[in-house]
Amino acid sequence: MSLMTKLGLRTLLASCLIASAGASHAQLNVLVTGVGSTQYPIATANFAGETSAQQSISEIVRQDLQRSGKFTNIDAGSTPVSENDSVDLGAWKAKGANAFVAGSVTRAANGQYDVRFRLYDTVKGQSLGGLSFTTPKDSLRLTAHKISDYIYQKLLGTRGVFATRLSYVIKVGSRYQLQISDSDGQDAHVALSSPEPIISPAWSPDGTKVAYVSFEKRKPIVYIHDLPTGRRVVISDQKGNNSAPAWSPDGRTVAVALSRTGNTQIWAVNANGGGLRRLSQSTSIDTEPFYSPDGQWIYFTSDRGGQPQIYKMPAAGESAGAAQRVTFTGSYNTSPRVSPDGKELAYISRVGGAFKLYVQDLQTGVATALTDTTHDESPSFAANGQYILYATQVNGRGVLAAVSTDGRTRQILSVQGGSVREPSWGPFMQ
């Protein structure tokens, strides 16, 4: 099987075989296994007045922290505690909690909600600050995720990704849907519905747009979809295949894989669809481009050495410098994705007939397998670089999965009665 068949048609056929999901707005169910090497014990009390919001802010926060694999939830009881209440931090420390969260939810006359919280360090016996939000009803979940992000950063020193979003493709009946959801798979909505496959969604750096490949005109065409307005534009409808869009860090350019001159090569096009230029210059198949976070390099998959491996070339193309091979562990490596800090490379490696997610330290070259599944594809780093989202199979059904980069915490995100593919983890919200 050729590289193009494996990388292009395999993804398409996988999409075509997606089983029908049961609902047009099916939510992803999350199963967490494994925990981090250390877990931070924290108690989050029920927020005062949150029953008026029809969303339990405190419960969403507890679920976020538990799902991260880095926290242990200490039972805070059922009594609501406001951010203004006097709190006996010593008592919470005695119960095993190193941190405590209290808050309130108040419905205003205009129908919006005032959400406030405060985070305490029970060991040091002091407040770590808090925030207040004024939010409409339909943004209460997002507000809860922002609270979780604040807690994560204050206690662990790294920005949380609970308020980021996911994109993925499911099939409902005879139609394919590009769906956007919260990072926990909830609050999903349909960005695009089509009778033909949709593949390779890629988030713009500002999180307002998604580039993807649609077959609605019976051939692969690359679109950019503006999520707030629903408007979309064609940026690549060249002869042959148009595939694998990848945004430059400044959002001005999209790298694509095109077969307009024969073998698939890497090209770049402006985000408005103009300025098409060729970047790779081989007689082999070059595909799956991905920009380094500093915008200096494009990583890509090529069989120029005989078997598919991952290479990098200057972002200006091979005319500015020769491509360099990056992966040397294993004989078949594809789907490069560079971590947000530029230090790690996630990719898919074929090992004894199985496709597995690997992560490679780009300084040392050491590569490590992160999964025990055998049908992994489409890796995507979380915006903080601490988790990788990917597609795989469990019991013969397509699911999304997320694994921490140390391999200790794993999540399975599945749709009841159906399969899901083509994941992409969105950036930090501006």
Tab-separated table of C-alpha atoms in Angstrom, residues 34-42 65-66 68-73 98 156 409:
chain	number	residue	atom	x	y	z
A	34	GLY	CA	-4.767	6.067	35.928
A	35	VAL	CA	-3.570	8.981	38.025
A	36	GLY	CA	-0.568	11.248	38.105
A	37	SER	CA	2.541	10.429	40.095
A	38	THR	CA	1.317	12.860	42.779
A	39	GLN	CA	-2.169	14.237	43.352
A	40	TYR	CA	-3.053	17.494	45.045
A	41	PRO	CA	-5.816	17.034	47.668
A	42	ILE	CA	-8.467	19.750	47.347
A	65	LEU	CA	-9.929	18.585	38.594
A	66	GLN	CA	-10.559	14.846	38.925
A	68	SER	CA	-6.950	15.988	34.991
A	69	GLY	CA	-5.453	13.154	37.039
A	70	LYS	CA	-3.541	15.697	39.123
A	71	PHE	CA	-6.043	16.290	41.954
A	72	THR	CA	-7.830	14.261	44.590
A	73	ASN	CA	-11.234	15.615	45.586
A	98	ASN	CA	-4.310	21.168	51.063
A	156	LEU	CA	0.398	23.552	39.886
A	409	THR	CA	-3.405	9.556	33.141
